[in-house]
Amino acid sequence: MTTLARPRHHRVVAGVCAGLAERFGLNPWTVRVVFLASCLLPGPQFLLYLALWLLLPQEP
């Protein structure tokens, strides 16, 4: 398995969804669709995304 990091490729906004997809062996678009669908529910999804954007290191 790879480490959790924001990749320099396959990124749309910040690479958070692409990094999660690479780490867990999923398609990046699947993770993006699940994230967007979760935004329809109440909760801190945007804050979590922003926190991961700031905390996840970039891929070397």
Tab-separated table of C-alpha atoms in Angstrom:
chain	number	residue	atom	x	y	z
A	1	MET	CA	0.000	0.000	0.000
A	2	THR	CA	1.060	3.548	-0.600
A	3	THR	CA	1.261	6.246	2.012
A	4	LEU	CA	-1.496	8.797	2.324
A	5	ALA	CA	-0.365	11.861	0.377
A	6	ARG	CA	-1.756	14.273	-2.191
A	7	PRO	CA	-0.487	13.195	-5.619
A	8	ARG	CA	0.854	15.558	-8.243
A	9	HIS	CA	-1.216	13.840	-10.950
A	10	HIS	CA	-4.950	13.026	-11.256
A	11	ARG	CA	-5.897	15.991	-9.081
A	12	VAL	CA	-8.876	18.232	-9.670
A	13	VAL	CA	-8.856	20.734	-6.801
A	14	ALA	CA	-6.279	19.843	-4.165
A	15	GLY	CA	-5.680	16.130	-4.720
A	16	VAL	CA	-7.364	14.987	-1.514
A	17	CYS	CA	-9.809	12.611	-3.213
A	18	ALA	CA	-7.088	11.329	-5.550
A	19	GLY	CA	-4.796	10.694	-2.586
A	20	LEU	CA	-7.484	8.804	-0.716
A	21	ALA	CA	-8.273	6.789	-3.841
A	22	GLU	CA	-4.620	5.825	-4.361
A	23	ARG	CA	-4.188	4.875	-0.714
A	24	PHE	CA	-7.205	2.551	-0.678
A	25	GLY	CA	-6.939	1.256	-4.248
A	26	LEU	CA	-10.044	2.964	-5.614
A	27	ASN	CA	-10.838	4.967	-8.711
A	28	PRO	CA	-10.418	8.720	-8.036
A	29	TRP	CA	-13.760	9.511	-9.666
A	30	THR	CA	-15.508	7.074	-7.326
A	31	VAL	CA	-14.121	8.898	-4.298
A	32	ARG	CA	-15.082	12.268	-5.793
A	33	VAL	CA	-18.667	11.150	-6.468
A	34	VAL	CA	-19.000	9.717	-2.947
A	35	PHE	CA	-17.666	12.971	-1.486
A	36	LEU	CA	-20.068	15.080	-3.543
A	37	ALA	CA	-22.982	12.815	-2.593
A	38	SER	CA	-22.012	13.104	1.079
A	39	CYS	CA	-22.227	16.888	0.763
A	40	LEU	CA	-25.992	16.496	0.429
A	41	LEU	CA	-26.067	15.220	4.008
A	42	PRO	CA	-25.566	17.464	7.025
A	43	GLY	CA	-22.101	17.332	8.527
A	44	PRO	CA	-18.583	18.725	8.416
A	45	GLN	CA	-17.584	17.369	4.973
A	46	PHE	CA	-16.130	20.640	3.706
A	47	LEU	CA	-14.205	21.212	6.928
A	48	LEU	CA	-12.801	17.694	6.730
A	49	TYR	CA	-11.751	18.275	3.118
A	50	LEU	CA	-10.051	21.552	4.039
A	51	ALA	CA	-8.294	19.919	6.996
A	52	LEU	CA	-6.999	17.091	4.789
A	53	TRP	CA	-5.876	19.652	2.202
A	54	LEU	CA	-3.782	21.374	4.846
A	55	LEU	CA	-2.537	18.298	6.710
A	56	LEU	CA	-1.761	15.802	3.934
A	57	PRO	CA	1.739	16.172	2.539
A	58	GLN	CA	2.310	16.435	-1.196
A	59	GLU	CA	3.753	13.462	-2.977
A	60	PRO	CA	7.500	13.924	-3.557
